[in-house]
mmCIF file of C-alpha atoms in Angstrom:
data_model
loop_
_atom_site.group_PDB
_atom_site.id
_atom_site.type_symbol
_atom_site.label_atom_id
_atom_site.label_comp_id
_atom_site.label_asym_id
_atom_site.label_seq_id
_atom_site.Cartn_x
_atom_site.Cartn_y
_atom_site.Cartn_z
ATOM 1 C CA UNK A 280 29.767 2.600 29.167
ATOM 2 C CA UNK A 281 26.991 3.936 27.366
ATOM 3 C CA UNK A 282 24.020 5.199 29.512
ATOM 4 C CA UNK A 283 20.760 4.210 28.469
ATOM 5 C CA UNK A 284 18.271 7.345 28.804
ATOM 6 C CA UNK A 285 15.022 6.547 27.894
ATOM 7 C CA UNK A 286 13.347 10.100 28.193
ATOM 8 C CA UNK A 287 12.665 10.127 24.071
ATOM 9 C CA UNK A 288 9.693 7.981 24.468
ATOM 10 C CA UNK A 289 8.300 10.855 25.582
ATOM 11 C CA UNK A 290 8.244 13.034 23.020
ATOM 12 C CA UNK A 291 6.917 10.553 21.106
ATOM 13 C CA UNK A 292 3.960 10.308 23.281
ATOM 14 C CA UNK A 293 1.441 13.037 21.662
ATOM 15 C CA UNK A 294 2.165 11.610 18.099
ATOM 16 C CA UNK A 295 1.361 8.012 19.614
ATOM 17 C CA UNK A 296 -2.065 9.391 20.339
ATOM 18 C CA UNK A 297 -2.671 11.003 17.836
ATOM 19 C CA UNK A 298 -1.945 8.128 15.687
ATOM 20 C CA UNK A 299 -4.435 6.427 18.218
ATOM 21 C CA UNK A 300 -7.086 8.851 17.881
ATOM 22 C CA UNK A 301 -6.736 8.690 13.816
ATOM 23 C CA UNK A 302 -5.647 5.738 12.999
ATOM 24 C CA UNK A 303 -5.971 2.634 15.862
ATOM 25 C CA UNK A 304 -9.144 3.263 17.005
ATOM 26 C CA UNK A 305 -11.030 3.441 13.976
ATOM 27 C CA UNK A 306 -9.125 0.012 12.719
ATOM 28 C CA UNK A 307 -10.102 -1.315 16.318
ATOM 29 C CA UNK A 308 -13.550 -0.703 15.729
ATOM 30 C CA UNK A 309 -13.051 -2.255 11.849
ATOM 31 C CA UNK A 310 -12.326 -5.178 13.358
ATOM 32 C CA UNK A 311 -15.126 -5.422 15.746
ATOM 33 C CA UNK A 312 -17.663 -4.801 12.557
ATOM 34 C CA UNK A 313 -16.090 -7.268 10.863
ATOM 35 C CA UNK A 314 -16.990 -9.933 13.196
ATOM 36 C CA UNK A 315 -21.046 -8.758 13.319
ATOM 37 C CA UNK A 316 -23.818 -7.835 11.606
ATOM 38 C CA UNK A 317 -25.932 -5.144 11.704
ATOM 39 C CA UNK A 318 -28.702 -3.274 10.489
ATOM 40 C CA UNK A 319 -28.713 -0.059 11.734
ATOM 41 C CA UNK A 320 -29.484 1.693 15.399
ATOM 42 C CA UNK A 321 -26.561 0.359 16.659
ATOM 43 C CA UNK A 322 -27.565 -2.870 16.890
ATOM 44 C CA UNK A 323 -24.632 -5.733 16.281
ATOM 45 C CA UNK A 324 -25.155 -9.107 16.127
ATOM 46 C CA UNK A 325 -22.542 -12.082 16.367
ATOM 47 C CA UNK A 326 -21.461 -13.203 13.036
ATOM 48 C CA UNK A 327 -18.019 -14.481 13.619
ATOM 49 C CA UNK A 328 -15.443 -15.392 10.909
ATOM 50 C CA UNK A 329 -18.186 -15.987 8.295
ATOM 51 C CA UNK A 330 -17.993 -12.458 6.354
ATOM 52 C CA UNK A 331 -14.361 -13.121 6.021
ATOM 53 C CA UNK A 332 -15.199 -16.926 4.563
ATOM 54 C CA UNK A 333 -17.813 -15.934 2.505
ATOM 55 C CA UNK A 334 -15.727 -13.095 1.047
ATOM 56 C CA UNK A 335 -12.662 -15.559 0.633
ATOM 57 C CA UNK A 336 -15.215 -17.557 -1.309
ATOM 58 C CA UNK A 337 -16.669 -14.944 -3.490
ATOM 59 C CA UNK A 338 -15.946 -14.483 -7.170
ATOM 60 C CA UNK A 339 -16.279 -10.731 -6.804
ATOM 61 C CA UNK A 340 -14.122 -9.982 -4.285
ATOM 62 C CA UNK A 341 -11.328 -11.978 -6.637
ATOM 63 C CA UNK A 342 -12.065 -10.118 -9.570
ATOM 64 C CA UNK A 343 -12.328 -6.687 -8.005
ATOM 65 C CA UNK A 344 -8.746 -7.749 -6.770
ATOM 66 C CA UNK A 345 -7.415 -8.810 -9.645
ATOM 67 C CA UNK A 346 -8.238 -5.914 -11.025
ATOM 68 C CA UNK A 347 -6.586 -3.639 -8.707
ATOM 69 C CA UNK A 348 -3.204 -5.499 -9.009
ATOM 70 C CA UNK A 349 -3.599 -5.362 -12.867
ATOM 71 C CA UNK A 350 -3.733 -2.173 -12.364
ATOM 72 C CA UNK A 351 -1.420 -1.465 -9.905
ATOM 73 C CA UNK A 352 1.260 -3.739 -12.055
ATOM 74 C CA UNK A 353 0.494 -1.600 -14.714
ATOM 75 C CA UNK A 354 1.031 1.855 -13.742
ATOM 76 C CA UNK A 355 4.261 0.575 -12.142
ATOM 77 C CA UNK A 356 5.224 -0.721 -15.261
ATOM 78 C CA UNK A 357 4.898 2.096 -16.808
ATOM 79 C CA UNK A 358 6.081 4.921 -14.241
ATOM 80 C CA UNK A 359 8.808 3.869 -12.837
ATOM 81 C CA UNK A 360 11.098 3.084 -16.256
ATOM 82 C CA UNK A 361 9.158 6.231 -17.836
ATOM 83 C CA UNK A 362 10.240 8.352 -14.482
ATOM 84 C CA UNK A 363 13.526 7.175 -14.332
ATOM 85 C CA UNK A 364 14.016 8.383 -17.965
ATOM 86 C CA UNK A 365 12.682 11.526 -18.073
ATOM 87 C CA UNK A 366 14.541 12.155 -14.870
ATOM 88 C CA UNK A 367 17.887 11.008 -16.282
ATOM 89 C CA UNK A 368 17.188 13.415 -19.628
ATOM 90 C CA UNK A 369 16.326 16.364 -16.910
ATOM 91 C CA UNK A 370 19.523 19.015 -17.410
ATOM 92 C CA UNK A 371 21.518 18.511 -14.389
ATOM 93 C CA UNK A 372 22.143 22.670 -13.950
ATOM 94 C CA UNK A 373 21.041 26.025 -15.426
ATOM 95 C CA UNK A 374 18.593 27.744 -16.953
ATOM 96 C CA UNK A 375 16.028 25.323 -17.404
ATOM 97 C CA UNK A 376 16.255 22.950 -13.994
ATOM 98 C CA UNK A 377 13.624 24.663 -12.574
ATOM 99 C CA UNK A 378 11.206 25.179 -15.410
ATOM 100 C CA UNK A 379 11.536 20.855 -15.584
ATOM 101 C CA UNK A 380 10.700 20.651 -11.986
ATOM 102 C CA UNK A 381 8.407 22.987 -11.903
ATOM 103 C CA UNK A 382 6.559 21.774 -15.345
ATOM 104 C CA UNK A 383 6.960 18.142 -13.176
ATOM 105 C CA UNK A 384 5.402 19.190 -10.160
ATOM 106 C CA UNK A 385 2.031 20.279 -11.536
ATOM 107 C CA UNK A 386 0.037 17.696 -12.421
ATOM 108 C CA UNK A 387 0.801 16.200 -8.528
ATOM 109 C CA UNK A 388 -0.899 19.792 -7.614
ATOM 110 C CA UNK A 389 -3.757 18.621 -8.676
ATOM 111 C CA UNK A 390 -6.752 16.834 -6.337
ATOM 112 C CA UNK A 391 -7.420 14.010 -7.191
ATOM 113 C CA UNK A 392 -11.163 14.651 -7.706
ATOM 114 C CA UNK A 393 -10.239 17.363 -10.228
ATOM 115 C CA UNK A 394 -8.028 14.997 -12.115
ATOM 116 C CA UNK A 395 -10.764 12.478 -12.571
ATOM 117 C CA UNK A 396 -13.374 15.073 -13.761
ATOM 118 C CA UNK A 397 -10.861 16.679 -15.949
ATOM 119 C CA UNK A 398 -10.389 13.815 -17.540
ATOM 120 C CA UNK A 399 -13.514 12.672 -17.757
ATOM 121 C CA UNK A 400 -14.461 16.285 -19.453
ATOM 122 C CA UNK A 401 -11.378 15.257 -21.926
ATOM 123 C CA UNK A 402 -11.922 11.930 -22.677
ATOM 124 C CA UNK A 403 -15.984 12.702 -24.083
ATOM 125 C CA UNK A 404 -16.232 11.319 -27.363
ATOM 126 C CA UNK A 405 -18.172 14.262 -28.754
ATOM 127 C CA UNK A 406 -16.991 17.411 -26.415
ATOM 128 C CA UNK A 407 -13.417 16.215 -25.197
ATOM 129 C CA UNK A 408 -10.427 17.342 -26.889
ATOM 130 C CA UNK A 409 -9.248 14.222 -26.795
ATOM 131 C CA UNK A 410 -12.623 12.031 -27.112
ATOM 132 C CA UNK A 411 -13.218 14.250 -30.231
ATOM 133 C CA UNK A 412 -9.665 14.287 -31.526
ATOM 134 C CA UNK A 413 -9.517 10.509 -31.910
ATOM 135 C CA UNK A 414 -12.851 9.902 -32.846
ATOM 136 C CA UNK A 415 -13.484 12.384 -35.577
ATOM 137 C CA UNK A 416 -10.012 13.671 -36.916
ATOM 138 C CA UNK A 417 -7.869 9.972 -36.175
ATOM 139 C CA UNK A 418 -11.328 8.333 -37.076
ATOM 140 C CA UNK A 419 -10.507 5.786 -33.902
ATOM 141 C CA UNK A 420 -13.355 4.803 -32.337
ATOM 142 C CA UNK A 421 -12.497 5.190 -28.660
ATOM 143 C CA UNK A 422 -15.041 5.637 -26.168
ATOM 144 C CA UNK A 423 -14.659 5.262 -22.112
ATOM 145 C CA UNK A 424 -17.976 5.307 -21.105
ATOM 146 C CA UNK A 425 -18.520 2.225 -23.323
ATOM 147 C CA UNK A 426 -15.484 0.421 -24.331
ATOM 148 C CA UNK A 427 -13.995 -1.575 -21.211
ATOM 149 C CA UNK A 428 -10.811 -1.659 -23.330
ATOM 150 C CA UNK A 429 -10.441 2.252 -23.380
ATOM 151 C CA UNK A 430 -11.469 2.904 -19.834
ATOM 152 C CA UNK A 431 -8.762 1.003 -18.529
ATOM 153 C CA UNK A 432 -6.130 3.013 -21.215
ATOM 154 C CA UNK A 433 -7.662 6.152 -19.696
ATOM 155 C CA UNK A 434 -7.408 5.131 -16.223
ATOM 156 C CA UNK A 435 -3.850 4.287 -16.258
ATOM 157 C CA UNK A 436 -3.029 6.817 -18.596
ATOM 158 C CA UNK A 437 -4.653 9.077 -16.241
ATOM 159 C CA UNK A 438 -2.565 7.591 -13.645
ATOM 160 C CA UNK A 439 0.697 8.166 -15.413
ATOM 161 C CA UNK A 440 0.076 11.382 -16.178
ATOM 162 C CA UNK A 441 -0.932 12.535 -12.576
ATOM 163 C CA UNK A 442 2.194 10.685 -10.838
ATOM 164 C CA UNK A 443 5.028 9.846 -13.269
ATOM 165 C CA UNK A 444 6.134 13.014 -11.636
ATOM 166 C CA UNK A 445 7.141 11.694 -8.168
ATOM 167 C CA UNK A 446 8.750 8.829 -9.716
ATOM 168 C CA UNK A 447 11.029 11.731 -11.839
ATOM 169 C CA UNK A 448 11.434 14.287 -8.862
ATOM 170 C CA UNK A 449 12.601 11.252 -6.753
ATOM 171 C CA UNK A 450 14.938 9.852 -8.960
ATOM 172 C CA UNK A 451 15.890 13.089 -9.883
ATOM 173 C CA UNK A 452 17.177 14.028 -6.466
ATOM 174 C CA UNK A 453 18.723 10.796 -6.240
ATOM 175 C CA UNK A 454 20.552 11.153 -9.602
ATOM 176 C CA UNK A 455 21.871 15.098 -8.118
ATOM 177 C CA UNK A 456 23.287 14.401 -5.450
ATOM 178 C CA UNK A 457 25.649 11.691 -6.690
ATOM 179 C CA UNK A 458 29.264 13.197 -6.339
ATOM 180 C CA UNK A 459 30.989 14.058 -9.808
ATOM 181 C CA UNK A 460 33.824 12.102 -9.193
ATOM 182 C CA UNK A 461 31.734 8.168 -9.944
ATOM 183 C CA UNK A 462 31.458 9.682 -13.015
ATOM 184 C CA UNK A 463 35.131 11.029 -13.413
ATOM 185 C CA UNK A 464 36.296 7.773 -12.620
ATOM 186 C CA UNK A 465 33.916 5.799 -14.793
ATOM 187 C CA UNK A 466 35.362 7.858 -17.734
ATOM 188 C CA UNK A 467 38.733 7.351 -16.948
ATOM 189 C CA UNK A 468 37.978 3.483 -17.107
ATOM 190 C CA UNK A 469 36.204 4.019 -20.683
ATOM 191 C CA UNK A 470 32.537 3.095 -19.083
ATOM 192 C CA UNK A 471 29.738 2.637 -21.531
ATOM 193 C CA UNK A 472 26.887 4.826 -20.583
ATOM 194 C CA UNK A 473 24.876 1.500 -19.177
ATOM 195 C CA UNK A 474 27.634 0.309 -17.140
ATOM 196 C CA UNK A 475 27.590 4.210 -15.554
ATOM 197 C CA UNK A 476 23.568 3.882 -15.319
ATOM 198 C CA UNK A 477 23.868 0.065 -14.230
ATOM 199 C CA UNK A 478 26.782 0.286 -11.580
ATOM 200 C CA UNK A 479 26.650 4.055 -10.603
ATOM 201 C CA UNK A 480 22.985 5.428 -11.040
ATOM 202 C CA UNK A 481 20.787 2.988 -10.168
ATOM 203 C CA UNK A 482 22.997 1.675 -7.214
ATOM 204 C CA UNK A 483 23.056 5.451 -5.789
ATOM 205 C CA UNK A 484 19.280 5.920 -6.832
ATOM 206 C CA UNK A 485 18.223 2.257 -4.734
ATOM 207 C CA UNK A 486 16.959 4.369 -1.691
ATOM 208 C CA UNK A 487 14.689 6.923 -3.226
ATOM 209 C CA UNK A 488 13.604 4.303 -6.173
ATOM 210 C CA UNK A 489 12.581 2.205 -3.045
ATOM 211 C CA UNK A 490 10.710 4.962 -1.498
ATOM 212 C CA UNK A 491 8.818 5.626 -4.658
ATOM 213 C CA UNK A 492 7.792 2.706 -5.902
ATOM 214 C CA UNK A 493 6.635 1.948 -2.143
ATOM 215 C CA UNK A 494 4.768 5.092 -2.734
ATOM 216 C CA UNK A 495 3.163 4.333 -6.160
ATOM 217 C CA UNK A 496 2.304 0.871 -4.872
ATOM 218 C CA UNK A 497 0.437 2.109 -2.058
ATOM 219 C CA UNK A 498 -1.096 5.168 -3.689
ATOM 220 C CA UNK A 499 -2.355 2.707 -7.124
ATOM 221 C CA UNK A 500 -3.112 0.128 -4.757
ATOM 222 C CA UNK A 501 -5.692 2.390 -2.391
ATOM 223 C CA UNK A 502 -6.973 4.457 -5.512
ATOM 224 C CA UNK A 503 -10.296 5.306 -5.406
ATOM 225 C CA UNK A 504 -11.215 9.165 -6.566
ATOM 226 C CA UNK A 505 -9.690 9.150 -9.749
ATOM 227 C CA UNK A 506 -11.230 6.280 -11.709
ATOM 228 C CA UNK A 507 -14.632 6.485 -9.459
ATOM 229 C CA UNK A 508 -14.658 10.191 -10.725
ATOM 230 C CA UNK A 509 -14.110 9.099 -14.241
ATOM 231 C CA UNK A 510 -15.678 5.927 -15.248
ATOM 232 C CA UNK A 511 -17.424 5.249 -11.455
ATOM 233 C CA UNK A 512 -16.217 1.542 -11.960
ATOM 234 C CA UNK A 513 -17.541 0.568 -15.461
ATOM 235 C CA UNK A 514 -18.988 -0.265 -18.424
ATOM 236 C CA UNK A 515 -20.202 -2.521 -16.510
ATOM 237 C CA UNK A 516 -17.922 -3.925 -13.890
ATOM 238 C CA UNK A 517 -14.566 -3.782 -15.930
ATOM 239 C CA UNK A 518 -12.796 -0.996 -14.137
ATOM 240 C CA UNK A 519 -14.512 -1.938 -10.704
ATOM 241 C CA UNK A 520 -11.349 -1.604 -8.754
ATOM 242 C CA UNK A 521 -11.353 -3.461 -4.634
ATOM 243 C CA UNK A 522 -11.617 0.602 -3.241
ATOM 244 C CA UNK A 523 -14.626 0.918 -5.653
ATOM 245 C CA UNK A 524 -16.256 -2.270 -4.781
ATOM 246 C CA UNK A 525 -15.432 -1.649 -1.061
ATOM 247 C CA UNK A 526 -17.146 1.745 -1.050
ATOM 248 C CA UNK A 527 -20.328 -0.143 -2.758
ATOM 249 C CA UNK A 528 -20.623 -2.371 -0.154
ATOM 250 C CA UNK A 529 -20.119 -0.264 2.818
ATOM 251 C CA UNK A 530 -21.900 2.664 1.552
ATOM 252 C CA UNK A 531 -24.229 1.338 -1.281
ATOM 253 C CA UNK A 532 -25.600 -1.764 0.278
ATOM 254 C CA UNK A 533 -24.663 -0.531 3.820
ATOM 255 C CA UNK A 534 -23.179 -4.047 4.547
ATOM 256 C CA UNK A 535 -20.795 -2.834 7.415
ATOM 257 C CA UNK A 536 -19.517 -6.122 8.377
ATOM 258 C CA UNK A 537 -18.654 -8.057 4.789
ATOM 259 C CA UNK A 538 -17.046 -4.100 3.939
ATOM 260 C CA UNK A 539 -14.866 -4.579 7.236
ATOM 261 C CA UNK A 540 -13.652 -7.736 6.606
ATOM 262 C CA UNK A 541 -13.002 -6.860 2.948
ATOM 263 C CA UNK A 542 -11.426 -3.470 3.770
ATOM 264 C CA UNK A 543 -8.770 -5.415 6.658
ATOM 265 C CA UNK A 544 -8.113 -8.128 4.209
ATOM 266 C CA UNK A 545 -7.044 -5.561 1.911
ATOM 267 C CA UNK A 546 -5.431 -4.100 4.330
ATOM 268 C CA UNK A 547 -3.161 -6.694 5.103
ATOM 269 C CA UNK A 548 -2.863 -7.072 1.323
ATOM 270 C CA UNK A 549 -1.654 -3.765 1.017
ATOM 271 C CA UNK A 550 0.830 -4.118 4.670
ATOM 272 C CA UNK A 551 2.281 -8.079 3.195
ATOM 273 C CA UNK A 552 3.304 -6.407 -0.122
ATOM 274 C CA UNK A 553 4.844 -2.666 1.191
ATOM 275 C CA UNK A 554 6.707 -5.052 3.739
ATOM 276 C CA UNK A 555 8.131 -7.505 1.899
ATOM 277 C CA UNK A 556 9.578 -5.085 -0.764
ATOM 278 C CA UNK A 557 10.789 -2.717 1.931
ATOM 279 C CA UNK A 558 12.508 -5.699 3.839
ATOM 280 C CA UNK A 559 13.766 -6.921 0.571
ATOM 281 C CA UNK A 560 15.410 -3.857 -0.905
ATOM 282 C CA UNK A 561 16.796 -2.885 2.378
ATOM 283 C CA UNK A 562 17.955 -6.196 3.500
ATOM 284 C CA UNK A 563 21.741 -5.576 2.381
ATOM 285 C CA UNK A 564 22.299 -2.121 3.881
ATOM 286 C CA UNK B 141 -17.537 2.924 23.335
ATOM 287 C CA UNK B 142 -21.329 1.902 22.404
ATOM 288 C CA UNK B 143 -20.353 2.903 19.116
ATOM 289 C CA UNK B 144 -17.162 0.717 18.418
ATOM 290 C CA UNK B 145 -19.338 -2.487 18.807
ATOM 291 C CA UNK B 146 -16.839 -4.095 21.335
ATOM 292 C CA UNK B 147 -16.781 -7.882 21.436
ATOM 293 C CA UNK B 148 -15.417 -10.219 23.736
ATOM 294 C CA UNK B 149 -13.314 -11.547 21.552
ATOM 295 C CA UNK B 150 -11.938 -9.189 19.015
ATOM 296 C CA UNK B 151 -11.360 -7.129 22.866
ATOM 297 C CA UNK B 152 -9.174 -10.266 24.014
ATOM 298 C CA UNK B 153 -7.181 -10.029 20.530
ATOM 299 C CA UNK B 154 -6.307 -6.277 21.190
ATOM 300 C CA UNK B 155 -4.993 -7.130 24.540
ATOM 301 C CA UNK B 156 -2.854 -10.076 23.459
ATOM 302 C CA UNK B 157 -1.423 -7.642 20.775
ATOM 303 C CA UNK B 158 -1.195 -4.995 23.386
ATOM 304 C CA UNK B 159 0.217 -6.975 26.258
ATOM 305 C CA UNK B 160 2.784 -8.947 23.434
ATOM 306 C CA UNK B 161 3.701 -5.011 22.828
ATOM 307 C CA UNK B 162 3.944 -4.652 26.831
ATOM 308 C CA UNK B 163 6.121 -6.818 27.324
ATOM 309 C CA UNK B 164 8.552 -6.197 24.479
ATOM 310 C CA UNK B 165 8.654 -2.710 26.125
ATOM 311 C CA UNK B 166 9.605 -3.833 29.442
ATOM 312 C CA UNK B 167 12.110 -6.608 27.800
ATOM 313 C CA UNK B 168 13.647 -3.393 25.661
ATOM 314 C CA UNK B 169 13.969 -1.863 29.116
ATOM 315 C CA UNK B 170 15.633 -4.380 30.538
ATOM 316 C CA UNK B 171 17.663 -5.539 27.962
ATOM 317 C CA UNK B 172 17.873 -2.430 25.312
ATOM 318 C CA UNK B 173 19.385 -3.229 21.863
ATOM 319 C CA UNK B 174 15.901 -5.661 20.887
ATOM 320 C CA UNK B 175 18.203 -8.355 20.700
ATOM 321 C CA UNK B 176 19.156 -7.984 16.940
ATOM 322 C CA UNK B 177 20.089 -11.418 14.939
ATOM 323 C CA UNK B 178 20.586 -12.380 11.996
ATOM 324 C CA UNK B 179 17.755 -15.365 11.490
ATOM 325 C CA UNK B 180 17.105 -18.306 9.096
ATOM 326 C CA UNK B 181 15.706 -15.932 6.259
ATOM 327 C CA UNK B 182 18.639 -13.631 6.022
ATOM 328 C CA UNK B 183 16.756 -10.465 7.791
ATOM 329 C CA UNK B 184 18.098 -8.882 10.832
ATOM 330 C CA UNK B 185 15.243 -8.548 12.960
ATOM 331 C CA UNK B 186 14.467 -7.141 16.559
ATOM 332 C CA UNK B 187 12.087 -8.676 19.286
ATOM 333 C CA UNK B 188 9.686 -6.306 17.617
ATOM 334 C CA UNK B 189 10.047 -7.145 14.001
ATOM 335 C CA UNK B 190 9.399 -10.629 14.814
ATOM 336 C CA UNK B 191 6.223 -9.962 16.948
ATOM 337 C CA UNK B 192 5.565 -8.114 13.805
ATOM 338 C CA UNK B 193 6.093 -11.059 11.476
ATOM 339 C CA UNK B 194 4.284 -13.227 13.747
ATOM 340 C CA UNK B 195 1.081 -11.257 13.828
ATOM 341 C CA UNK B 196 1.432 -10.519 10.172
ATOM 342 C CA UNK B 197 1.922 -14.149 9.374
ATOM 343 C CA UNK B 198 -0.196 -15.708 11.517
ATOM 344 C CA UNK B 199 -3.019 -13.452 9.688
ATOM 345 C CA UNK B 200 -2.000 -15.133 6.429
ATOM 346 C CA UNK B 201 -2.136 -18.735 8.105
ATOM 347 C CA UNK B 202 -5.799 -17.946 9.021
ATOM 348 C CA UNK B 203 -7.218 -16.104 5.977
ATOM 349 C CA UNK B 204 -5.301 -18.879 3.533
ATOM 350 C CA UNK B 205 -6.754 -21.625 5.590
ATOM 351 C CA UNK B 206 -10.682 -19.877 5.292
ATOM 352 C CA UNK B 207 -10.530 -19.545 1.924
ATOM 353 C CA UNK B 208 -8.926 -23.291 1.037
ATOM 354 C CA UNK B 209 -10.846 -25.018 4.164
ATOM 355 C CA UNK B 210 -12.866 -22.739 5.493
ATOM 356 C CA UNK B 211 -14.478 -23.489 9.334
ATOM 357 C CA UNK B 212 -13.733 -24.439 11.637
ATOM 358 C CA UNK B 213 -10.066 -23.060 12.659
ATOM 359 C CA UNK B 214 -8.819 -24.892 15.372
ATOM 360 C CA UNK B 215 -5.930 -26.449 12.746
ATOM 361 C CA UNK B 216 -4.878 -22.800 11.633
ATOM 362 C CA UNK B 217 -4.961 -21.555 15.381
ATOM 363 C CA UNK B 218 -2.428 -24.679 16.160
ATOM 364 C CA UNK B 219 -0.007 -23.309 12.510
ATOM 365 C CA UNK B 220 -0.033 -19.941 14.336
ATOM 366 C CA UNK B 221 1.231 -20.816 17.215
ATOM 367 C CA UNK B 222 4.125 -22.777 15.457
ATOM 368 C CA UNK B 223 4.921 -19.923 13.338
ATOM 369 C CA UNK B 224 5.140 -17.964 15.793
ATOM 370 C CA UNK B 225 7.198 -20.438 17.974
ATOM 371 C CA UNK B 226 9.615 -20.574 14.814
ATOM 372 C CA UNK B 227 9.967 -17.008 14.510
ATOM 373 C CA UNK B 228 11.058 -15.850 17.913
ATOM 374 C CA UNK B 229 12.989 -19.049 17.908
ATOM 375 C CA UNK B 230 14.973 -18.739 14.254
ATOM 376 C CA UNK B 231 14.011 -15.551 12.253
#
């Protein structure tokens, strides 16, 4: 019989309080805001469910959401097929393997701060390459700071271009370290090359895809730096993603409680969707 | 503590979550293995993946029933408890 030893809890004691010290007590204390108000000096008073009512009822809080899973649907859209074809045109051995990953890995060197004023430097109709580029030489008139239609192309193209490359480097690793022999044997039965990519590639790539689209969700779905950096939520409201609107509450209007029970419904927004796709994708393993 | 604003009640919610958690450690003691199944909705879950769905759903139950119905909650309080009757019971 098997003897049951139950001395690895405790090694996993100091990262269970760490995790405490970083992570559950400040949610703890999330929650307890979001039940009060106050105004300052410490001072809480009872509020109860009604920040979380009000919020539910509020046609800001739905827009700034439907904005961030526009956006987050977007950039998924577009990174994972674009990732998952640069990664399956990446030489396999040689020369050149690590210049690709290398070349890949850059832009996810970056801060994110640094991407969004980069961009924003780039993007300047009259002083960024590429804010100059289509406005005087294509004769396009494209303008972020003004357009709500071209802010959103430059956030998510700013978005693909920062972190296309973990989709690539994940499916790339995936797409290595399948055996040569699949591939033997699908030429021996005359496979097309999207039965090999349909029944070999993306079966053996399911983990990592998994992994990085979890990633990507999570990442899009909490962004805040990048497009506060580079169009700080506007023109107007159109690019007013939930983390923007969230920080304006808590730290603009220094509403504590209605920013609590905003940030732990998006919270669970955030823990429902991650969950449900892990639990999903994993469910036949 | 002064500055995590305490409450009575958000304090009574961390130690049902905390003593649910208790107890599924003392159960795993007991009994090791979480009691893994195969439930109505095709997952394999452990004692603690359905304290997990519980939570998770009951959360659901009372935010969908604020923002449809709003106050007060005694009806969504009463859906939680099913759900999470049904859970430990089928999932």
């Amino acid at each position: 019989m098997k003897t049951q030893n139950q001395k690895a809890w405790l090694f996993v004691l100091p990262v269970l309080l760490l995790v405490a010290f970083n992570a559950l007590i400040p949610i703890m204390t999330v929650v307890n805001y979001s039940v009060q108000e106050t105004f300052g000096n410490n001072l809480f008073f009872w509020e109860g469910m009604g920040w979380f009512e009000k919020l539910l009822h509020s046609d800001r809080f739905y827009s700034a959401l439907g904005r961030q899973f526009f956006f987050t649907g977007m950039i998924l859209a577009i990174e994972v097929p674009l990732g998952i074809i640069i990664a399956l045109s990446m030489p396999k051995q040689g020369f050149w393997v690590p210049v690709c990953l290398v070349t890949m890995a850059l832009p996810m060197l970056i801060p994110w701060n640094v991407v969004g004023a980069m961009w924003n430097i780039f993007t300047l109709p009259d002083i960024g390459l590429l804010g100059y580029f289509m406005n005087h030489v294509l004769g396009v008139s494209y303008d972020m700071t003004q357009n709500p239609t071209a802010a959103w192309a430059t956030i998510i193209v700013m978005d693909v271009w920062h972190w296309t490359s973990l989709v690539v480097l994940l499916s790339y690793a995936g797409l290595v370290s399948i055996p040569d022999a699949y591939y033997q044997a699908a030429k021996i039965d005359g496979a097309s090359n999207w039965a090999v990519f349909r029944f070999i590639q993306i079966p053996k790539m399911k983990n990592v895809l998994t992994i990085a689209i979890l990633l990507r969700f999570m990442d899009s779905f909490n962004i805040y730096t990048e497009p506060f950096v580079l169009t700080g939520g506007g023109p107007g409201n159109s690019t007013t993603l939930l983390s923007i609107d969230l920080v304006k509450i808590a730290l603009g209007q220094f509403d504590l409680g209605p920013a609590a029970a905003m940030s732990l419904i998006y919270f669970a927004i955030t823990l429902l969707v991650s969950w449900v796709f892990y639990t999903l994708m994993m469910k036949d393993d | 503590m002064g500055w995590m604003a305490w409450t009575w009640p958000t304090a009574f919610v961390f130690i049902g979550i905390f003593s649910a958690m208790g107890i599924l450690i003392a159960m795993e003691i007991r009994w090791p293995g979480g009691n893994e199944r195969k439930g109505v909705l095709g997952l394999t879950t452990t004692r603690g993946d359905r304290l997990f769905i519980s939570l998770l759903g009951s959360v659901y139950i009372f935010l969908i029933w604020l923002g449809v119905f709003g106050m007060p909650l005694w009806a969504p309080v009463g859906i939680a408890i099913l759900w999470g009757v049904f859970t430990f019971w089928k999932v």
